[in-house]
Short mmCIF file of C-alpha atoms and ligand atoms in Angstrom, two decimals:
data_model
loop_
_atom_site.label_atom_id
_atom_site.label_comp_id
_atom_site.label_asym_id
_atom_site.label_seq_id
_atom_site.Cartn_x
_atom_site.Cartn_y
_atom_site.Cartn_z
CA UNK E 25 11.39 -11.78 41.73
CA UNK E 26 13.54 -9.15 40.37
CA UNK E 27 10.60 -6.95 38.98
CA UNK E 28 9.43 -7.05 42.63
CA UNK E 29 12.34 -5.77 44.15
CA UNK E 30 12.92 -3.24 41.57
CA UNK E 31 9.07 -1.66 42.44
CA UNK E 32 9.87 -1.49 46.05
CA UNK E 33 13.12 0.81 45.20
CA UNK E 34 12.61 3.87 46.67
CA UNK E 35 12.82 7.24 44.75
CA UNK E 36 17.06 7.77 44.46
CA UNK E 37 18.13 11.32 44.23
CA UNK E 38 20.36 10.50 41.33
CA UNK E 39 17.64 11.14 38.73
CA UNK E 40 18.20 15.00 37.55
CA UNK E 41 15.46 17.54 38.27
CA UNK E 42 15.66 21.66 38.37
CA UNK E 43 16.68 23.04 41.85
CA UNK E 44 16.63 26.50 41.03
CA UNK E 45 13.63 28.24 38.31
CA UNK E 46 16.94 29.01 35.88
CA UNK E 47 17.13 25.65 35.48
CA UNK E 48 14.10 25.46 33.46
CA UNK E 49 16.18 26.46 30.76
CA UNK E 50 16.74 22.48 30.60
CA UNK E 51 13.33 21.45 31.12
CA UNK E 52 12.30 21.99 27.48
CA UNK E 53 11.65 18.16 26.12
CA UNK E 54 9.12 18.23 23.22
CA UNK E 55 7.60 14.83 22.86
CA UNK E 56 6.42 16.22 19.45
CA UNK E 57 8.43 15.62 16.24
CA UNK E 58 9.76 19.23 17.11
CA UNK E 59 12.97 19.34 18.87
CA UNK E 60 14.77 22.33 20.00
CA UNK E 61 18.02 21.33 18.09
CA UNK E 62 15.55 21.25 14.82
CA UNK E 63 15.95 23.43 12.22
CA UNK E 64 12.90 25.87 12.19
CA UNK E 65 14.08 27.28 9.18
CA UNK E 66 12.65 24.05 7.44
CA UNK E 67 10.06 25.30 5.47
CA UNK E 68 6.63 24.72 7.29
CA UNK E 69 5.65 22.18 5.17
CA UNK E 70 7.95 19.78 6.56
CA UNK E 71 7.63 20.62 10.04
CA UNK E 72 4.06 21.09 10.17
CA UNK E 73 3.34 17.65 8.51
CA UNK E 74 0.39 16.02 10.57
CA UNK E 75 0.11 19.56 12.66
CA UNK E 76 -2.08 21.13 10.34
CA UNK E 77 -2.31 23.55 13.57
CA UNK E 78 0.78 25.48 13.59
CA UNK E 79 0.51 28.83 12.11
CA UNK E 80 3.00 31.12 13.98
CA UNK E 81 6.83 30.36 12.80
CA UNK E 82 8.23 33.33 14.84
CA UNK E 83 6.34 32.05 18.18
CA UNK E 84 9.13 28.86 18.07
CA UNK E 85 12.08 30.28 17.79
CA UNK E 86 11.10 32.39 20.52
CA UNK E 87 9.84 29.79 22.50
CA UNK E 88 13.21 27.81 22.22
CA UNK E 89 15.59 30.75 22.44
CA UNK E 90 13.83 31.96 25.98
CA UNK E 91 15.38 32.21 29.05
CA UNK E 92 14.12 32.75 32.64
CA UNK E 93 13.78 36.75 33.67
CA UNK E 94 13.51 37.44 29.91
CA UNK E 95 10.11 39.17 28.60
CA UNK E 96 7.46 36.98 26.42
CA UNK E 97 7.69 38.25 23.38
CA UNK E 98 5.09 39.46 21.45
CA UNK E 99 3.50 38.02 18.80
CA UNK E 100 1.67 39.91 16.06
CA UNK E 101 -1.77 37.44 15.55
CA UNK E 102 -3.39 37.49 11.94
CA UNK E 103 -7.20 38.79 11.67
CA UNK E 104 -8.21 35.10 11.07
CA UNK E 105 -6.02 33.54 14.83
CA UNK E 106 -8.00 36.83 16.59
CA UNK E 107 -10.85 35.37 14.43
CA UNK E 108 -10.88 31.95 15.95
CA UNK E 109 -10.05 33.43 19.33
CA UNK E 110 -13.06 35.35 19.43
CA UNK E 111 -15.47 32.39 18.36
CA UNK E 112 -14.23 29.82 20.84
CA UNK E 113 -14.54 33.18 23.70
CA UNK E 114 -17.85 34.41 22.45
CA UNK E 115 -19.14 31.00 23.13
CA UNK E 116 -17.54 30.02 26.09
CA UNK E 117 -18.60 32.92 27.76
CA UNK E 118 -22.37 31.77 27.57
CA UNK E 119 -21.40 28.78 29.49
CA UNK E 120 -19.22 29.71 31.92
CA UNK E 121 -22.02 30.98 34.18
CA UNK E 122 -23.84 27.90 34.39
CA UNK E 123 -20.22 25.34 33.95
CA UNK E 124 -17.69 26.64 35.30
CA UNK E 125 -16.61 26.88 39.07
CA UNK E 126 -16.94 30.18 41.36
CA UNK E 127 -13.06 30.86 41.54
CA UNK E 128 -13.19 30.70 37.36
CA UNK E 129 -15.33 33.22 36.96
CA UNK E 130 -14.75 35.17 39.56
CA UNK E 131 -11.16 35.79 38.23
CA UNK E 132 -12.29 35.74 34.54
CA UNK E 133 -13.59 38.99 35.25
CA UNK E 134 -10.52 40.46 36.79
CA UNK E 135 -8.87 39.16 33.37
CA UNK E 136 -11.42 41.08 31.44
CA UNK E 137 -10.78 44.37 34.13
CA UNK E 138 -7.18 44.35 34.50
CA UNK E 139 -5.49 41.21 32.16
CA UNK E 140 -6.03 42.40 28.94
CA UNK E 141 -8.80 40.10 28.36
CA UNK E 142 -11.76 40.72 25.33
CA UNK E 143 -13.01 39.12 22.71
CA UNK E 144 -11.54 40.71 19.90
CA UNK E 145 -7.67 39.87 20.28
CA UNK E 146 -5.62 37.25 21.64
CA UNK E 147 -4.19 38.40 24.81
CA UNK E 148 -0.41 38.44 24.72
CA UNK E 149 1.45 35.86 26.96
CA UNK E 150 4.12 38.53 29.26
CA UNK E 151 0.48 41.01 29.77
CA UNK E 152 -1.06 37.50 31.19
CA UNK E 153 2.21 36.36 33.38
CA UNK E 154 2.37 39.83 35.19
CA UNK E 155 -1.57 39.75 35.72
CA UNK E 156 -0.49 36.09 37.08
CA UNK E 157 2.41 37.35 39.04
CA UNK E 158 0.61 39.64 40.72
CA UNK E 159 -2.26 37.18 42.30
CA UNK E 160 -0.54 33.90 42.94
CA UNK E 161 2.86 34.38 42.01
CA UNK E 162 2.57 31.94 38.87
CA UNK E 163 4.33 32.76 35.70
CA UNK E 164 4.27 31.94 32.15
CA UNK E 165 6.57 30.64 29.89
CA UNK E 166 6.57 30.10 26.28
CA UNK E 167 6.84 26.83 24.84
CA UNK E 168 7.17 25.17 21.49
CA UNK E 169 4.63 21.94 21.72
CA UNK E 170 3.82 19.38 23.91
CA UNK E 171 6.50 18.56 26.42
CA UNK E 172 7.48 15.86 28.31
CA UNK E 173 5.49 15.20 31.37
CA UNK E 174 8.46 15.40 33.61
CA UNK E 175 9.19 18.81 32.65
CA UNK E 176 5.95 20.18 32.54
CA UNK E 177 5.01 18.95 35.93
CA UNK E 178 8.83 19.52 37.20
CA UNK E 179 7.91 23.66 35.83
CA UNK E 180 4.90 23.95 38.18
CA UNK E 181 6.99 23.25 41.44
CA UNK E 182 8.56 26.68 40.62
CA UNK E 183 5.00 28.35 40.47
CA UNK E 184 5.81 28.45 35.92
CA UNK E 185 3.28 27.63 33.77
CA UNK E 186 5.08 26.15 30.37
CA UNK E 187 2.56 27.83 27.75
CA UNK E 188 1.57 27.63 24.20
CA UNK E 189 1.59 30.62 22.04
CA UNK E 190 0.55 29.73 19.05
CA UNK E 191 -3.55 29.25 17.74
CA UNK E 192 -4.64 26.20 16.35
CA UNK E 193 -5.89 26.41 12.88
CA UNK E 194 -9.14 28.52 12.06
CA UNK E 195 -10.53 25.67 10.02
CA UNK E 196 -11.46 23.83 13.42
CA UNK E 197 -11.86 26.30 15.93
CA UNK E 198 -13.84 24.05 18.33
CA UNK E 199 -11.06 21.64 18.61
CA UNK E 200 -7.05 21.40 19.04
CA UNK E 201 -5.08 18.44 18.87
CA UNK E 202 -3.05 19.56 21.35
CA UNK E 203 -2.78 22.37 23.54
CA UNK E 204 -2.68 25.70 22.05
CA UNK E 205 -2.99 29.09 23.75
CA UNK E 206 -6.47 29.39 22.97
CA UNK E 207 -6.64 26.60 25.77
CA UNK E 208 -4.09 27.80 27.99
CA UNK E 209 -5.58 31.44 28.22
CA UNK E 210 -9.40 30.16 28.76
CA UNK E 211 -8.44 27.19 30.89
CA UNK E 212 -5.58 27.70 32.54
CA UNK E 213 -4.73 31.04 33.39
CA UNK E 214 -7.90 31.76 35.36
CA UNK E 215 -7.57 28.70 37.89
CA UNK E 216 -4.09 29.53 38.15
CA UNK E 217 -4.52 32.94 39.31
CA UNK E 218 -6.63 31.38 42.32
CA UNK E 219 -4.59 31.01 45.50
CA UNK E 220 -5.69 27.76 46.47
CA UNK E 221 -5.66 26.18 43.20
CA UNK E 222 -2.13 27.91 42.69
CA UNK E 223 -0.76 26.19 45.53
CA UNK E 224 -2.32 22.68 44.75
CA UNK E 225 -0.53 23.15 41.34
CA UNK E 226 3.13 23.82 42.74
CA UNK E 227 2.56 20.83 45.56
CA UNK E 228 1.44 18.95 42.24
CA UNK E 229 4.77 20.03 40.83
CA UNK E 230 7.08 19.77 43.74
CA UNK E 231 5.83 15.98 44.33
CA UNK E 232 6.97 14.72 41.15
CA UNK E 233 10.46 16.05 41.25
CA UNK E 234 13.06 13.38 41.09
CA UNK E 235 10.42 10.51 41.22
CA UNK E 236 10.55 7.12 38.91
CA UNK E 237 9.23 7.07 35.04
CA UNK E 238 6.20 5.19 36.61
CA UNK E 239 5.16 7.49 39.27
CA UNK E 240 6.11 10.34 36.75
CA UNK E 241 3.10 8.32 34.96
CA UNK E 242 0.87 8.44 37.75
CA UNK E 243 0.85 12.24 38.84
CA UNK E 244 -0.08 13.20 35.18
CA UNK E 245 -2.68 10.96 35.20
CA UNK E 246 -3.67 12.58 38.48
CA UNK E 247 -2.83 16.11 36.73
CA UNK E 248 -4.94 15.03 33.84
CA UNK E 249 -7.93 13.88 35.82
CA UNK E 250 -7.83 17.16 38.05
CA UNK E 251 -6.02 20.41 36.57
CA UNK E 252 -7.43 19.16 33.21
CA UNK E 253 -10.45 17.74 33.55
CA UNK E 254 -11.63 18.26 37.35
CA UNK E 255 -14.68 18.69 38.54
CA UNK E 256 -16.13 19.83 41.98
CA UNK E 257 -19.04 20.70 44.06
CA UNK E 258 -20.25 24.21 44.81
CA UNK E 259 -23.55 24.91 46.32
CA UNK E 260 -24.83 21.26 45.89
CA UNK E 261 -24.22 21.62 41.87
CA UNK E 262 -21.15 20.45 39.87
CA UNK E 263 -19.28 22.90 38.33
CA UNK E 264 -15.98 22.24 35.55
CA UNK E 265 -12.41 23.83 37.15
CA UNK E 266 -10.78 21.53 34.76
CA UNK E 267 -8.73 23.41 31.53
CA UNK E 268 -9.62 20.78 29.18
CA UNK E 269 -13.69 22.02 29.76
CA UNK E 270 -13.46 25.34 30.91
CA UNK E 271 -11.54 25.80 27.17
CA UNK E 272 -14.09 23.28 25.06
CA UNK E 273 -17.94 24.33 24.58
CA UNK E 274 -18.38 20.97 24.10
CA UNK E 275 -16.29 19.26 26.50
CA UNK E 276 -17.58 21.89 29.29
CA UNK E 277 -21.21 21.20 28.05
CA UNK E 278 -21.13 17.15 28.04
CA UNK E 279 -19.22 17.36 31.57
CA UNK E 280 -22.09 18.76 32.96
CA UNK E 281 -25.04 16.94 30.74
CA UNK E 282 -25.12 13.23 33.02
CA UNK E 283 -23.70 11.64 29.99
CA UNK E 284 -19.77 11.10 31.62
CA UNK E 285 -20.07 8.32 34.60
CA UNK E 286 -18.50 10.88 37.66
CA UNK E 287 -16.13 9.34 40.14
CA UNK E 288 -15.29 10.85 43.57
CA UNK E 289 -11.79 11.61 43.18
CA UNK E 290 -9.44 9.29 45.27
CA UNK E 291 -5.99 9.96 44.14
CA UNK E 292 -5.18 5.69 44.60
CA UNK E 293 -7.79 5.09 42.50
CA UNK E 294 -7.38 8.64 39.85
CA UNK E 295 -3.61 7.64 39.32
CA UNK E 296 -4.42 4.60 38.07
CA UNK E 297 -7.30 5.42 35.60
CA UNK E 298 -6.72 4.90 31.92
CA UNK E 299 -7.60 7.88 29.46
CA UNK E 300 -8.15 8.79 26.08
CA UNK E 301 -7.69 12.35 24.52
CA UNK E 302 -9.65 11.61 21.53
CA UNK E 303 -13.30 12.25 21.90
CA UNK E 304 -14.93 13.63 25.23
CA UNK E 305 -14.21 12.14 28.61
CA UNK E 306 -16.30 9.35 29.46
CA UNK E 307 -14.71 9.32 32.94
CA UNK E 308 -14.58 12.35 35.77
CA UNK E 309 -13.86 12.52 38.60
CA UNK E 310 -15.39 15.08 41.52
CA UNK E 311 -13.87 17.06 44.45
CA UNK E 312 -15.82 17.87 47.39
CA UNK E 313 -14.00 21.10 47.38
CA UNK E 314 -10.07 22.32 46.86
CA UNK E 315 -9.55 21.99 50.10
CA UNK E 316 -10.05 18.35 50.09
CA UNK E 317 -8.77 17.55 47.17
CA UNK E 318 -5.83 19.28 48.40
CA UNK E 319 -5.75 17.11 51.68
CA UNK E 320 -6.21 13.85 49.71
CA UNK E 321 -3.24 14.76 47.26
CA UNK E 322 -1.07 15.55 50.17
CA UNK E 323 -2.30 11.87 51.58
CA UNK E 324 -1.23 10.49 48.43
CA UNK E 325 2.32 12.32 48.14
CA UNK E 326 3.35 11.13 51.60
CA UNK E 327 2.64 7.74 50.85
CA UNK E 328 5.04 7.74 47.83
CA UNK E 329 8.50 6.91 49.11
CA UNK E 330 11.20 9.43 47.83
CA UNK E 331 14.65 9.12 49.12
CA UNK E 332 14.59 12.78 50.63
CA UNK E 333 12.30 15.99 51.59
CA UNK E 334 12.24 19.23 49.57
CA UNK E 335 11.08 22.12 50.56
CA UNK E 336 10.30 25.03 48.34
CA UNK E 337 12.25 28.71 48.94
CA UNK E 338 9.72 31.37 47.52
CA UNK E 339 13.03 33.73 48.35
CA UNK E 340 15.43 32.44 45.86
CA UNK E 341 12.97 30.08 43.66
CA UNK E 342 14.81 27.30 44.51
CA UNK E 343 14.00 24.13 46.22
CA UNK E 344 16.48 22.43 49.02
CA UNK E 345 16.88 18.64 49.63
CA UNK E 346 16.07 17.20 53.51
CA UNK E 347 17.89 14.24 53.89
CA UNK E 348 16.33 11.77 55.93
CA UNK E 349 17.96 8.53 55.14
N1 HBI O 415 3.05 20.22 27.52
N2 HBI O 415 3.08 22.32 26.55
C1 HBI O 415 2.44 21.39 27.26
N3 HBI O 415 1.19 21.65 27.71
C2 HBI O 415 0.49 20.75 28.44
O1 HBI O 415 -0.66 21.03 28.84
C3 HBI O 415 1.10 19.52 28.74
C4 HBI O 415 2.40 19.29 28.24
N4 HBI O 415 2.99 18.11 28.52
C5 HBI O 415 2.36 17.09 29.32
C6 HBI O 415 1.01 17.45 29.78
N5 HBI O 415 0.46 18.58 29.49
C7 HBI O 415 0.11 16.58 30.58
O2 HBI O 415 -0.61 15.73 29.73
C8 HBI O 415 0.68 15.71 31.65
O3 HBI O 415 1.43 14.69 31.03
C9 HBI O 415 1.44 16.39 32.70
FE1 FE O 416 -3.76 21.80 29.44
#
């Protein structure tokens, strides 16, 4: 059966992936109607059609002109984006004691010290990276939508977070259709600036480089059911260190309220789970700690059968093939 023999193909090295962080230059596939090559001097009627969301013209063309090494640049936010800003923080905030997980807080109160964190203004994007930089090495990097899984997950092996600069629309603060900074700043940046979580995100990253389509698939699903939408165990009590809660009052609320059926997270069985983005998760699944969920996903990587080895040069940011036949 030749759909049998094609699964059983091991990962080939032929399929392009970045070897050095310059080349995320390339990895810059928007799976949105907005393409780099586009026009964005359309008028925003036409390229906002069905993404009633995007306010910020000038945060595009900066997001598709950017190179590696270059500075974020900064973005001027109207009263009503700090407006919405402040609204989803003010009420996050109230939760995050209760929801979130110990290494959230703990280092959404450095953010507030030393990141350039408060309620009343969106924090700009190159202030963020170099607060990032300094505690796990991680980095920012503007970007103009939703990109292709392959990229996005290909931009994490090289410790670069591909992030969102613009605000979703005031007229529904408590939701996004897709990400926005808003959710990148609350829900991302924190765990990222953990050490442990840092490193489970670039192993994330490094694992998927040169893989199939399908297992592409399956490590976002994994991505989505952890990074996103993870939760874990701290002092006998579940706590949200997923970005898709830890940025949603209600999302981080109903994670926590018994209504979602909670899973212990076995990356065999998390690949394969199918998802919805369209209404709270009904499905979540649970870490015993990073640790473990770190061992498990390391369980799961070895058992996927690449061609070669990489292994990641902090030194020159690149990432060298073992051959091993
Ligand atoms: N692109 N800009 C951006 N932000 C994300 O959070 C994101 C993405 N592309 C894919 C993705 N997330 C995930 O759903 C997984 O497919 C990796
Ligand atoms: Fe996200």
């Amino acid at each position: 059966d030749l759909k049998l023999l094609e699964e059983k193909e091991p990962e080939k090295k032929d399929i392009w992936f970045p070897k050095h962080i310059s080349d995320l230059d390339k990895c810059t596939h928007l799976i949105t109607r907005f393409e780099p090559d586009l026009d964005y001097t359309h008028p925003v009627s036409v390229l906002t059609e069905g993404n009633f969301f995007l306010s910020q013209r000038s945060d595009f063309k900066a997001a598709f002109g950017f190179r590696v090494g270059q500075a974020i640049p900064r973005v001027e936010y109207t009263e009503e984006e700090n407006a919405t800003w402040a609204h989803v923080y003010r009420h996050l905030k109230d939760l995050f004691p209760t929801h979130a997980c110990k290494e959230h807080i703990d280092v959404f109160k450095l953010l507030e010290m030393e990141g350039g964190f408060c309620e009343e203004k969106i924090p700009q994007l190159e202030d963020v990276s170099n607060f990032l930089k300094r505690k796990t090495g991680f980095q920012l990097r503007p970007v103009a939508g939703l990109l292709s899984a392959r990229d996005f997950l290909a931009s994490l092996a090289f410790r670069t977070f591909q992030c969102t600069q613009y605000v979703r629309h005031g007229a529904k603060p408590d939701h996004s259709p897709e990400p926005d900074c808003i959710h990148e700043l609350l829900g991302h940046v924190p765990m990222l600036a953990d050490p442990k979580f840092a490193q489970f995100a670039q192993e994330l990253g490094l694992a998927t480089l040169g893989v199939s389509d399908e297992n592409i698939e399956k490590f976002a699903t994994l991505f989505w059911f952890t990074v996103e939408f993870g939760l874990c165990k701290q002092n006998g009590e579940l706590r949200a260190y997923g970005a898709g809660m830890l940025s949603s009052y209600g999302e981080l609320q109903n994670s926590l309220s018994g209504a979602p059926t909670v899973k212990e997270f076995d990356p065999m069985v998390t690949a394969v789970q199918e998802y919805k983005d369209d209404d709270f998760q009904p499905i979540l699944f649970v870490v015993e700690s990073f640790e473990d969920m770190m061992t498990k996903m390391r369980q799961y990587v070895a058992s996927i059968d690449r061609e070669f080895d990489l292994s990641y040069d902090p030194y020159t940011q690149s990432v060298k093939i073992l051959d091993h036949n």
